[in-house]
Amino acid sequence: MSSDAVAVAPTKKSFSEKMLDGIEKAGNKVPHPVIMFLYLILGVIVLSMVLSWFNISVTEDVAVPIPKAQLALIGDQLGGSIVPYDIEAGKIVDLPDYTIQEQTFEIRSLLSTDGIRYIFSGFVNNFAGFSVVAVTFVAMMGVGVAEHAGLMAALIRKLVKVAPRRIIAFAIIFVGVLSSVASDAGYLILIPLAAVAFLTLGRHPLAGLAAGFAGVGAIFGVNLLITPVDSMLTEITNEAIGSGGKPLEVTANFYFGIASSIILAIVAVVVTQRVVEPRLGKYDPTIGDPVYALVGSDDTGEAEADAEAAEARGLKYSMYGLLGMVVMVLLLTLPSGAPLRDPATGDLIGNTPFMSSLIFIITLIFLVCGICYGIGAKTIHSSSDVITGVTKTFSGLAGLVFMLLIISQFIALFNYTNMPRVAAVEMAQLLERSGFGALPLLIGLILVILLLDIIIPGVVPKWAIFAPVFVPIFSRLGVAPQTVLAAYRVGDSPMNVVTPLMVYLPFITTVAQRYDKKAGIGTVVALMIPYVIAISIAWILLFIVWWVFGIPLGPGSPIEL
C-alpha cells in the first residue's frame, strides 16, 4: 500500500472531552435566555401555588437590618451631628447595622390575590431596582470610548509585546481575582479583554474568556485587599455571634484570602492550559464575527510605521491622562477629611465612599485615558467622536438590556415566593442534625453552599440566612466564627460561573458569540465546568490543610476558639 493511501486516524477524544462536548451540545439547545427565563417564571408561579397549598414554611433566626420604626433622627445641638434617638427610652442609642430576629418564612403563591397584585404592580420597580443595568451602562461608557478611540487594542498589543506567553493567563486570572474590589467591573471590562488578548497571541479567544471569567467569578470571595463584601460579611457574622462572644475584625480571613487568591489563580492557569485550550484546539477565525475574530491577524501595509507612531503618541497621551486621574483620586482620598473617606471613622477601605465609588472612578479613568489616546493618535477629533463611542457601545447593549428585564422579573418573583429561603434553611437544619464532627460538618457546609449558590448567587443574602444558624452551632463545637466564615467563602464562589442565575451570563455569552457564532449558554457552561471542579477541590483541600495545621486565618484570628 502506498504512503499516500494511508488514512490519518482521527484523534480519539477522552471521556471528559466527550462529556463536555455533550454538555455544550445540550446547553446550546436551551432556548434563548429570554425564553428560558420566561419558562422559569412560569415554573416558579406554578410551583409556588402547589407548595403554598401544603402550607410549607420554616422558622429561623435571621440577621436582618436594624428596624428603625421606633427611631427618629435628631440634631445634636452641640455638634450639629445626626444621631439615632430611641423615642420610647428617651435616649441616644448605638445603632448596629444588623440584628438577629426569629422569622417564619412561608411559601407565598404568585397566583394568590397578593401574588397577582405583586406580578403586575412590581414589574416596573423590579427592573428599576435591578442595579446590574445601571452598573452595566456606567461601566461600559468609559470602556466604549476607550475602545472606539483604539486604546484597548493598543494596550493589548503592548501587553503581548512585553509579557511572555505563559504569564498572560496568570495575569488575566489574577487581575480577575483582584477585580472583586470593584464589584462588577471585572465582568464587563476584563472578560472581553481576556478574549482579545488570547486571540492576539494566536491562542483561542474562548480560552481567554474562560480564564477571565474564572478569575472574576469562580474566585470572587477572596482578595489581596479588604473589600466592601468583607465589611458586610463581618458585620453579619458579629450579629450572629451576639453579645456573648468577641466580635470579628474585617481582617478575620485576611491571611486565608491572600493564600487562596494566589493558589487558586495558579490552579485556574493549569486548567486553562491543560484542559480548556487542548479541548478547544486551534482557533478558526471563520467561525466568528470578522469584526472581532480577525483582531489578531497580521495586517501589514505601507502605513504601518505611521500607525505605530500614532499609537505610541496616543499611549503617551493616555499615560498623561492616567497620571492626572491618579492625582485626582489621591486628592479625594489621602487628606484627612477627604470626600471619599468615611465621614464618621475616616477609614478609606471597607464600607466607605471610596469603595462605593470604584466603578465610577474606573469608568472615569477609561473615559479620560480613551479621550487622551484619541487626541494623541488622532482617532478622536471632536466631542462628537466621544459621544459616538458611547452611543455605539450603548446600542450594542440593547439585546442584553432586554434579557436583564426578564431576568429581573424572575429573580424578584422567585424571592417573593420565599422558596430560596425555605430551601436554604431546610438544608442547613439537615446538616445540623447529621451529628458529624467539626471538620466534616464544615466540609458539609461548603458543599451545601456550593449547591445553594445555583439558586441564591448573592454572597450577602446567603450568609444572612446561614450565619445565625451555623455560627452558634460551630461555636459549641469549639470552631471560631472566622473559620465558619472562611468555609462559607470557599463554597460561595466556584458555582458562580455555571449558575443560570448569574446576571452577567447573557453578556458573557454575547462576548463568546463574537468568536463563535454558534456559541450559546451551553458553550460557556462547558468551558467553565473544569474550573468549577478544580477550584472547588483545590479550595476545600486548602481549607483542610489550614484546619489541620491550625494556621491563623487573619491577624488575631485562630482556627479554633
Coordinates of C-alpha atoms in Angstrom, one line a residue:
M1 CA 0.0 0.0 0.0
S2 CA 1.4 3.4 -1.0
S3 CA 2.1 6.0 1.6
D4 CA -0.4 8.4 0.1
A5 CA -3.2 5.8 0.6
V6 CA -2.7 5.7 4.4
A7 CA -5.5 7.5 6.2
V8 CA -4.7 9.5 9.3
A9 CA -6.7 8.2 12.2
P10 CA -8.8 10.9 13.9
T11 CA -7.7 11.8 17.4
K12 CA -9.7 9.8 20.0
K13 CA -11.4 12.0 22.5
S14 CA -11.2 11.3 26.2
F15 CA -14.3 10.6 28.3
S16 CA -14.1 14.0 29.9
E17 CA -13.9 15.7 26.5
K18 CA -16.9 13.7 25.2
M19 CA -18.8 14.7 28.4
L20 CA -18.1 18.4 28.0
D21 CA -19.0 18.2 24.3
G22 CA -22.3 16.6 25.3
I23 CA -22.9 19.3 27.9
E24 CA -22.1 22.0 25.3
K25 CA -24.5 20.5 22.7
A26 CA -27.3 20.0 25.2
G27 CA -26.8 23.5 26.7
N28 CA -26.8 25.1 23.3
K29 CA -30.2 23.6 22.6
V30 CA -31.5 25.5 25.5
P31 CA -33.9 28.2 24.2
H32 CA -32.8 31.9 24.0
P33 CA -32.1 33.2 27.6
V34 CA -35.2 35.4 27.4
I35 CA -37.4 32.4 26.5
M36 CA -35.7 30.2 29.2
F37 CA -36.3 32.7 31.9
L38 CA -39.9 33.1 30.8
Y39 CA -40.3 29.3 31.3
L40 CA -38.6 29.6 34.7
I41 CA -41.0 32.4 35.7
L42 CA -44.0 30.1 34.7
G43 CA -42.5 27.2 36.6
V44 CA -42.0 29.4 39.7
I45 CA -45.6 30.6 39.5
V46 CA -47.0 27.1 39.3
L47 CA -44.6 25.6 42.0
S48 CA -45.3 28.4 44.4
M49 CA -49.1 27.7 44.1
V50 CA -48.6 24.0 44.8
L51 CA -46.2 24.4 47.7
S52 CA -48.5 27.0 49.3
W53 CA -51.4 24.5 49.2
F54 CA -49.3 22.3 51.6
N55 CA -48.5 25.3 53.9
I56 CA -44.7 24.8 53.6
S57 CA -42.8 27.1 56.0
V58 CA -39.7 27.4 58.1
T59 CA -39.0 29.4 61.3
E60 CA -35.4 30.5 61.8
D61 CA -33.2 33.2 63.4
V62 CA -32.0 35.6 60.6
A63 CA -29.7 38.6 60.5
V64 CA -31.8 41.5 59.3
P65 CA -31.1 45.3 59.1
I66 CA -32.0 47.0 62.4
P67 CA -35.6 48.1 62.4
K68 CA -36.0 51.9 62.5
A69 CA -39.7 52.2 63.2
Q70 CA -39.2 53.4 66.7
L71 CA -36.2 55.6 66.0
A72 CA -36.0 59.2 64.9
L73 CA -33.1 61.3 63.7
I74 CA -32.4 64.4 65.7
G75 CA -29.7 67.0 65.5
D76 CA -27.2 67.1 68.3
Q77 CA -27.3 70.8 69.5
L78 CA -23.7 70.8 70.5
G79 CA -22.0 69.4 67.4
G80 CA -24.8 69.6 64.9
S81 CA -24.4 65.9 64.1
I82 CA -27.3 63.5 63.3
V83 CA -27.7 60.7 65.9
P84 CA -30.1 57.8 66.4
Y85 CA -32.6 58.5 69.2
D86 CA -34.9 55.9 70.9
I87 CA -38.2 57.7 71.4
E88 CA -39.6 55.2 73.9
A89 CA -36.4 55.0 76.0
G90 CA -35.8 58.8 75.7
K91 CA -32.1 58.5 75.0
I92 CA -29.4 58.4 72.3
V93 CA -28.5 54.8 71.3
D94 CA -25.8 53.0 69.3
L95 CA -27.4 51.6 66.2
P96 CA -25.9 48.4 64.7
D97 CA -26.4 47.5 61.1
Y98 CA -27.9 44.1 61.7
T99 CA -29.9 42.4 64.5
I100 CA -31.0 38.8 65.0
Q101 CA -34.7 38.1 64.7
E102 CA -36.8 35.0 64.7
Q103 CA -38.8 34.9 61.5
T104 CA -41.2 32.5 59.9
F105 CA -41.0 32.1 56.1
E106 CA -44.0 30.7 54.3
I107 CA -44.2 29.8 50.7
R108 CA -46.2 32.6 49.1
S109 CA -48.3 31.8 46.0
L110 CA -47.9 34.0 43.0
L111 CA -51.4 33.0 41.9
S112 CA -53.0 34.4 45.1
T113 CA -54.6 37.8 45.2
D114 CA -51.4 39.3 46.7
G115 CA -49.2 37.4 44.3
I116 CA -51.0 38.5 41.2
R117 CA -51.0 42.1 42.5
Y118 CA -47.2 41.8 43.0
I119 CA -46.6 40.5 39.5
F120 CA -48.4 43.4 37.9
S121 CA -47.6 46.3 40.3
G122 CA -44.0 45.3 40.8
F123 CA -43.0 44.8 37.1
V124 CA -41.5 48.3 36.6
N125 CA -40.0 48.5 40.1
N126 CA -38.4 45.1 39.8
F127 CA -36.5 46.3 36.7
A128 CA -35.8 49.8 38.1
G129 CA -34.3 48.3 41.2
F130 CA -32.1 45.9 39.3
S131 CA -28.8 47.6 39.8
V132 CA -27.0 45.5 37.2
V133 CA -28.5 47.6 34.4
A134 CA -27.1 50.8 35.8
V135 CA -23.7 49.3 36.6
T136 CA -23.5 47.9 33.0
F137 CA -24.2 51.2 31.4
V138 CA -21.9 53.2 33.7
A139 CA -19.0 50.7 33.4
M140 CA -19.3 50.3 29.6
M141 CA -19.4 54.1 29.0
G142 CA -15.7 54.7 29.6
V143 CA -14.7 51.4 28.0
G144 CA -16.8 52.2 24.9
V145 CA -14.9 55.5 24.4
A146 CA -11.5 53.8 25.0
E147 CA -12.4 51.0 22.6
H148 CA -13.7 53.4 19.9
A149 CA -10.5 55.5 20.2
G150 CA -8.3 52.4 19.8
L151 CA -6.8 52.4 23.3
M152 CA -7.9 48.9 24.2
A153 CA -6.4 47.4 21.1
A154 CA -3.2 49.3 21.6
L155 CA -2.9 48.1 25.2
I156 CA -3.5 44.5 24.2
R157 CA -0.8 44.8 21.5
K158 CA 1.6 46.4 24.1
L159 CA 0.8 43.6 26.6
V160 CA 1.5 40.9 24.0
K161 CA 4.9 42.5 23.2
V162 CA 6.1 42.7 26.8
A163 CA 4.5 39.7 28.5
P164 CA 5.7 36.1 28.0
R165 CA 3.0 33.8 26.6
R166 CA 2.6 31.8 29.8
I167 CA 2.4 34.9 32.0
I168 CA -0.6 36.3 30.2
A169 CA -3.0 33.6 31.5
F170 CA -1.9 34.1 35.1
A171 CA -2.0 37.9 34.8
I172 CA -5.6 37.8 33.4
I173 CA -6.8 35.4 36.1
F174 CA -5.1 37.2 38.9
V175 CA -6.4 40.6 37.8
G176 CA -9.8 39.0 37.7
V177 CA -9.5 37.9 41.3
L178 CA -8.4 41.4 42.3
S179 CA -11.4 42.9 40.4
S180 CA -13.8 41.9 43.1
V181 CA -12.7 45.1 44.8
A182 CA -14.6 46.9 42.1
S183 CA -17.7 44.8 42.3
D184 CA -19.0 44.1 38.8
A185 CA -16.4 45.9 36.7
G186 CA -14.4 42.7 36.1
Y187 CA -17.2 41.0 34.3
L188 CA -17.8 43.9 32.0
I189 CA -14.2 45.0 31.3
L190 CA -11.7 42.2 31.9
I191 CA -13.5 39.2 30.3
P192 CA -13.8 40.8 26.8
L193 CA -10.2 42.0 27.1
A194 CA -9.1 38.5 28.0
A195 CA -10.6 37.0 24.9
V196 CA -8.9 39.6 22.7
A197 CA -5.5 39.1 24.5
F198 CA -5.6 35.4 23.8
L199 CA -6.6 36.0 20.2
T200 CA -3.8 38.4 19.6
L201 CA -1.3 35.8 20.9
G202 CA -2.7 33.2 18.5
R203 CA -4.5 31.3 21.2
H204 CA -8.2 30.5 21.3
P205 CA -10.2 33.6 22.4
L206 CA -12.8 31.5 24.2
A207 CA -9.9 30.1 26.4
G208 CA -9.1 33.7 27.3
L209 CA -12.8 34.4 28.0
A210 CA -13.0 31.4 30.2
A211 CA -9.8 32.3 32.1
G212 CA -11.0 35.8 32.8
F213 CA -14.4 34.5 33.9
A214 CA -12.8 32.0 36.2
G215 CA -10.8 34.8 37.9
V216 CA -13.6 37.2 38.2
G217 CA -16.4 34.8 39.1
A218 CA -15.1 31.5 40.5
I219 CA -12.6 33.1 42.9
F220 CA -14.8 36.0 43.9
G221 CA -14.9 35.6 47.7
V222 CA -11.2 36.3 48.4
N223 CA -8.7 39.1 47.6
L224 CA -5.4 40.6 48.5
L225 CA -7.3 43.7 49.7
I226 CA -10.1 44.4 52.0
T227 CA -13.3 44.8 50.0
P228 CA -16.8 46.1 50.8
V229 CA -18.0 42.4 50.8
D230 CA -15.6 41.7 53.7
S231 CA -17.2 44.5 55.7
M232 CA -20.8 43.2 55.1
L233 CA -19.9 39.6 55.9
T234 CA -18.0 40.6 59.0
E235 CA -20.9 42.7 60.3
I236 CA -23.4 39.9 59.8
T237 CA -21.1 37.4 61.5
N238 CA -20.7 39.7 64.5
E239 CA -24.5 39.9 64.8
A240 CA -24.7 36.2 64.7
I241 CA -22.0 36.0 67.5
G242 CA -24.1 38.3 69.7
S243 CA -23.0 39.9 72.9
G244 CA -21.6 36.6 74.3
G245 CA -18.6 36.4 72.0
K246 CA -15.7 38.5 70.7
P247 CA -16.6 40.4 67.5
L248 CA -14.6 39.8 64.4
E249 CA -12.4 42.4 62.7
V250 CA -12.8 42.9 59.0
T251 CA -9.3 41.3 58.6
A252 CA -10.5 38.0 60.1
N253 CA -9.9 36.0 56.9
F254 CA -7.1 38.2 55.5
Y255 CA -4.3 35.5 55.5
F256 CA -6.6 32.9 54.1
G257 CA -7.8 35.3 51.4
I258 CA -4.3 36.1 50.3
A259 CA -3.2 32.4 50.1
S260 CA -6.5 31.4 48.3
S261 CA -6.1 34.2 45.8
I262 CA -2.7 33.1 44.7
I263 CA -3.1 29.4 44.8
L264 CA -6.5 29.3 43.1
A265 CA -5.2 31.6 40.3
I266 CA -2.4 29.1 39.7
V267 CA -5.0 26.3 39.6
A268 CA -7.1 28.2 37.1
V269 CA -4.0 28.7 34.9
V270 CA -3.4 24.9 34.9
V271 CA -7.0 24.3 33.9
T272 CA -6.8 26.8 31.1
Q273 CA -3.6 25.4 29.6
R274 CA -4.1 21.7 30.3
V275 CA -7.9 21.2 29.9
V276 CA -9.6 24.1 28.2
E277 CA -7.2 25.0 25.4
P278 CA -6.5 21.4 24.3
R279 CA -10.2 20.8 24.1
L280 CA -10.8 24.0 22.0
G281 CA -7.9 23.3 19.7
K282 CA -6.6 25.8 17.2
Y283 CA -8.9 28.7 16.6
D284 CA -10.6 29.1 13.2
P285 CA -11.4 32.8 12.6
T286 CA -14.1 32.0 10.1
I287 CA -16.5 30.7 12.8
G288 CA -16.7 34.2 14.4
D289 CA -17.7 37.7 13.6
P290 CA -15.0 39.1 11.3
V291 CA -15.0 42.4 13.2
Y292 CA -13.8 40.6 16.3
A293 CA -12.3 37.3 15.0
L294 CA -9.6 38.8 12.9
V295 CA -8.3 41.2 15.5
G296 CA -5.2 39.2 15.9
S297 CA -4.3 38.9 12.2
D298 CA -1.0 40.3 11.0
D299 CA -2.1 43.1 8.7
T300 CA 0.8 44.9 7.0
G301 CA 0.9 47.9 4.7
E302 CA 2.8 51.0 3.8
A303 CA 1.2 53.0 6.6
E304 CA 2.3 50.6 9.3
A305 CA 5.1 52.8 10.5
D306 CA 2.8 55.8 10.7
A307 CA 0.2 53.8 12.6
E308 CA 2.8 52.6 15.1
A309 CA 4.0 56.2 15.6
A310 CA 0.4 57.4 16.2
E311 CA -0.2 54.5 18.6
A312 CA 2.9 55.4 20.6
R313 CA 1.9 59.0 20.7
G314 CA -1.7 58.0 21.8
L315 CA -0.3 55.8 24.6
K316 CA 1.9 58.6 25.8
Y317 CA -1.1 61.0 26.0
S318 CA -3.2 58.3 27.7
M319 CA -0.4 58.0 30.3
Y320 CA -0.7 61.7 31.0
G321 CA -4.4 61.3 31.4
L322 CA -3.9 58.3 33.8
L323 CA -1.4 60.3 35.9
G324 CA -3.9 63.2 36.1
M325 CA -6.6 60.8 37.3
V326 CA -4.3 59.2 39.9
V327 CA -3.6 62.7 41.3
M328 CA -7.3 63.5 41.4
V329 CA -8.1 60.2 43.2
L330 CA -5.2 60.8 45.7
L331 CA -6.5 64.3 46.5
L332 CA -10.0 62.9 47.1
T333 CA -8.8 60.1 49.4
L334 CA -5.5 60.8 51.1
P335 CA -6.0 64.0 53.1
S336 CA -7.7 63.8 56.5
G337 CA -11.4 64.5 55.9
A338 CA -11.1 63.9 52.2
P339 CA -14.5 63.5 50.5
L340 CA -14.1 59.8 49.7
R341 CA -13.2 58.8 53.3
D342 CA -15.7 57.5 55.7
P343 CA -17.1 60.7 57.3
A344 CA -17.5 59.0 60.7
T345 CA -14.3 57.0 61.1
G346 CA -12.0 58.5 58.4
D347 CA -11.4 55.0 57.0
L348 CA -10.6 54.6 53.3
I349 CA -11.1 50.8 53.0
G350 CA -14.2 49.0 53.9
N351 CA -17.8 50.2 53.6
T352 CA -16.7 53.7 52.6
P353 CA -17.5 56.3 49.9
F354 CA -14.2 55.4 48.1
M355 CA -15.1 51.7 47.8
S356 CA -18.6 52.6 46.7
S357 CA -17.1 54.9 44.0
L358 CA -14.8 52.4 42.4
I359 CA -16.9 51.6 39.4
F360 CA -17.4 55.3 38.6
I361 CA -13.7 56.0 39.2
I362 CA -12.7 53.2 36.9
T363 CA -15.2 54.5 34.3
L364 CA -13.7 58.0 34.5
I365 CA -10.2 56.6 34.2
F366 CA -11.1 54.7 31.0
L367 CA -13.0 57.7 29.7
V368 CA -10.2 60.2 30.3
C369 CA -7.5 57.8 29.0
G370 CA -9.5 57.0 26.0
I371 CA -10.0 60.6 25.1
C372 CA -6.3 61.4 25.7
Y373 CA -5.3 58.4 23.5
G374 CA -7.7 59.5 20.8
I375 CA -6.3 63.0 20.8
G376 CA -2.7 61.7 20.6
A377 CA -3.4 59.1 18.0
K378 CA -5.8 61.4 16.1
T379 CA -8.6 59.0 16.2
I380 CA -10.8 61.5 18.1
H381 CA -11.1 64.9 16.5
S382 CA -14.1 66.4 18.4
S383 CA -16.6 65.9 21.2
S384 CA -18.9 64.2 18.6
D385 CA -16.4 61.4 18.3
V386 CA -16.6 60.8 22.1
I387 CA -20.4 60.8 22.0
T388 CA -20.3 58.4 19.1
G389 CA -18.1 56.0 21.1
V390 CA -20.6 56.0 24.0
T391 CA -23.8 55.7 21.8
K392 CA -22.2 52.9 19.7
T393 CA -21.5 50.9 22.9
F394 CA -24.9 51.5 24.4
S395 CA -26.6 50.5 21.1
G396 CA -24.8 47.2 21.3
L397 CA -26.3 46.5 24.7
A398 CA -29.9 46.6 23.6
G399 CA -30.3 42.8 23.5
L400 CA -28.6 42.5 26.9
V401 CA -30.9 45.0 28.5
F402 CA -34.0 43.2 27.3
M403 CA -32.7 40.0 28.8
L404 CA -31.9 41.7 32.0
L405 CA -35.5 43.0 32.1
I406 CA -36.8 39.4 32.1
I407 CA -34.1 38.2 34.5
S408 CA -35.0 40.9 37.0
Q409 CA -38.6 39.7 37.0
F410 CA -37.7 36.1 37.6
I411 CA -35.3 37.0 40.5
A412 CA -37.9 39.3 42.1
L413 CA -40.8 36.7 41.7
F414 CA -38.6 33.9 43.0
N415 CA -37.6 35.8 46.1
Y416 CA -41.2 36.9 46.7
T417 CA -42.3 33.3 47.0
N418 CA -39.7 32.6 49.8
M419 CA -38.7 29.4 48.1
P420 CA -35.0 30.2 48.2
R421 CA -35.1 30.9 51.9
V422 CA -37.1 27.8 52.7
A423 CA -34.8 25.6 50.8
A424 CA -31.7 27.2 52.4
V425 CA -33.0 26.8 56.0
E426 CA -34.1 23.2 55.4
M427 CA -30.7 22.2 54.0
A428 CA -29.0 24.0 56.9
Q429 CA -31.1 22.1 59.5
L430 CA -30.4 18.8 57.8
L431 CA -26.7 19.5 58.1
E432 CA -27.1 20.4 61.8
R433 CA -28.8 17.1 62.6
S434 CA -26.2 15.0 60.9
G435 CA -24.1 14.5 64.1
F436 CA -20.7 14.6 62.4
G437 CA -17.6 16.2 63.9
A438 CA -16.4 19.8 63.3
L439 CA -14.3 19.3 60.1
P440 CA -16.8 17.0 58.3
L441 CA -19.5 19.5 59.2
L442 CA -17.5 22.4 57.8
I443 CA -16.9 20.5 54.6
G444 CA -20.6 19.7 54.6
L445 CA -21.4 23.4 55.0
I446 CA -19.1 24.1 52.0
L447 CA -20.9 21.5 49.8
V448 CA -24.3 22.9 50.8
I449 CA -23.3 26.4 50.0
L450 CA -21.9 25.2 46.6
L451 CA -25.3 23.7 45.8
L452 CA -27.3 26.6 47.1
D453 CA -25.3 29.1 45.0
I454 CA -27.1 27.8 42.0
I455 CA -30.4 29.4 43.2
I456 CA -29.0 32.1 45.5
P457 CA -25.9 33.5 43.9
G458 CA -25.6 36.6 46.1
V459 CA -22.8 36.4 48.7
V460 CA -24.6 38.5 51.3
P461 CA -28.1 37.1 51.2
K462 CA -27.0 33.5 51.8
W463 CA -24.8 34.5 54.7
A464 CA -27.6 36.5 56.3
I465 CA -29.5 33.2 56.4
F466 CA -26.7 30.9 57.3
A467 CA -24.7 32.9 59.8
P468 CA -27.3 32.9 62.6
V469 CA -27.7 29.1 62.1
F470 CA -24.1 27.9 61.8
V471 CA -22.0 30.4 63.8
P472 CA -23.6 29.3 67.2
I473 CA -23.6 25.6 66.2
F474 CA -19.9 25.6 65.4
S475 CA -19.1 27.7 68.4
R476 CA -20.5 24.9 70.6
L477 CA -18.0 22.6 68.8
G478 CA -15.1 24.9 69.5
V479 CA -14.9 26.3 66.0
A480 CA -14.2 30.0 65.8
P481 CA -16.7 32.2 63.8
Q482 CA -13.9 33.3 61.4
T483 CA -13.4 29.7 60.5
V484 CA -17.1 29.3 59.7
L485 CA -16.9 32.5 57.6
A486 CA -13.8 31.1 55.7
A487 CA -15.7 27.9 55.0
Y488 CA -18.6 29.9 53.6
R489 CA -16.2 31.8 51.3
V490 CA -14.9 28.5 49.9
G491 CA -18.4 27.4 49.0
D492 CA -19.8 30.7 47.8
S493 CA -17.8 31.4 44.6
P494 CA -17.0 28.5 42.4
M495 CA -20.5 27.8 41.1
N496 CA -21.0 31.5 40.2
V497 CA -19.7 30.7 36.7
V498 CA -22.2 28.0 35.9
T499 CA -25.4 29.0 37.6
P500 CA -28.2 30.2 35.2
L501 CA -29.0 33.0 37.7
M502 CA -25.6 34.7 37.1
V503 CA -26.9 38.0 35.8
Y504 CA -23.8 38.5 33.6
L505 CA -24.1 35.1 31.9
P506 CA -26.0 36.6 28.9
F507 CA -23.4 39.3 28.5
I508 CA -20.6 36.7 28.6
T509 CA -22.4 34.5 26.1
T510 CA -22.7 37.5 23.8
V511 CA -18.9 38.0 24.0
A512 CA -18.4 34.3 23.2
Q513 CA -20.6 34.7 20.1
R514 CA -18.2 37.3 18.7
Y515 CA -15.6 34.5 18.2
D516 CA -18.0 31.6 17.6
K517 CA -21.4 32.4 16.1
K518 CA -22.8 29.1 17.3
A519 CA -21.8 29.6 20.9
G520 CA -24.5 29.6 23.5
I521 CA -25.0 29.3 27.2
G522 CA -24.0 25.6 26.9
T523 CA -20.7 26.7 25.4
V524 CA -19.9 28.9 28.3
V525 CA -21.0 26.3 30.9
A526 CA -19.0 23.6 29.3
L527 CA -16.0 25.9 29.3
M528 CA -16.4 26.7 33.0
I529 CA -17.2 23.2 34.5
P530 CA -13.5 22.2 34.6
Y531 CA -12.7 25.4 36.6
V532 CA -15.6 24.7 39.0
I533 CA -14.4 21.2 39.7
A534 CA -10.7 22.0 40.0
I535 CA -11.2 25.2 42.1
S536 CA -13.7 23.6 44.4
I537 CA -11.4 20.6 45.1
A538 CA -8.3 22.8 45.5
W539 CA -10.1 25.2 47.8
I540 CA -11.5 22.5 50.0
L541 CA -8.1 20.9 50.3
L542 CA -6.5 24.2 51.1
F543 CA -9.2 24.7 53.9
I544 CA -8.5 21.2 55.3
V545 CA -4.7 21.9 55.3
W546 CA -5.4 25.2 57.1
W547 CA -7.6 23.4 59.7
V548 CA -5.2 20.5 60.3
F549 CA -2.1 22.8 60.8
G550 CA -4.1 25.4 62.8
I551 CA -2.9 28.3 60.7
P552 CA -4.4 31.7 61.8
L553 CA -7.0 32.9 59.2
G554 CA -6.1 36.5 59.8
P555 CA -4.4 38.8 62.4
G556 CA -5.5 37.5 65.8
S557 CA -7.9 35.1 64.2
P558 CA -7.2 31.4 65.1
I559 CA -8.9 28.4 63.6
E560 CA -10.4 27.3 66.9
L561 CA -11.8 29.1 69.9

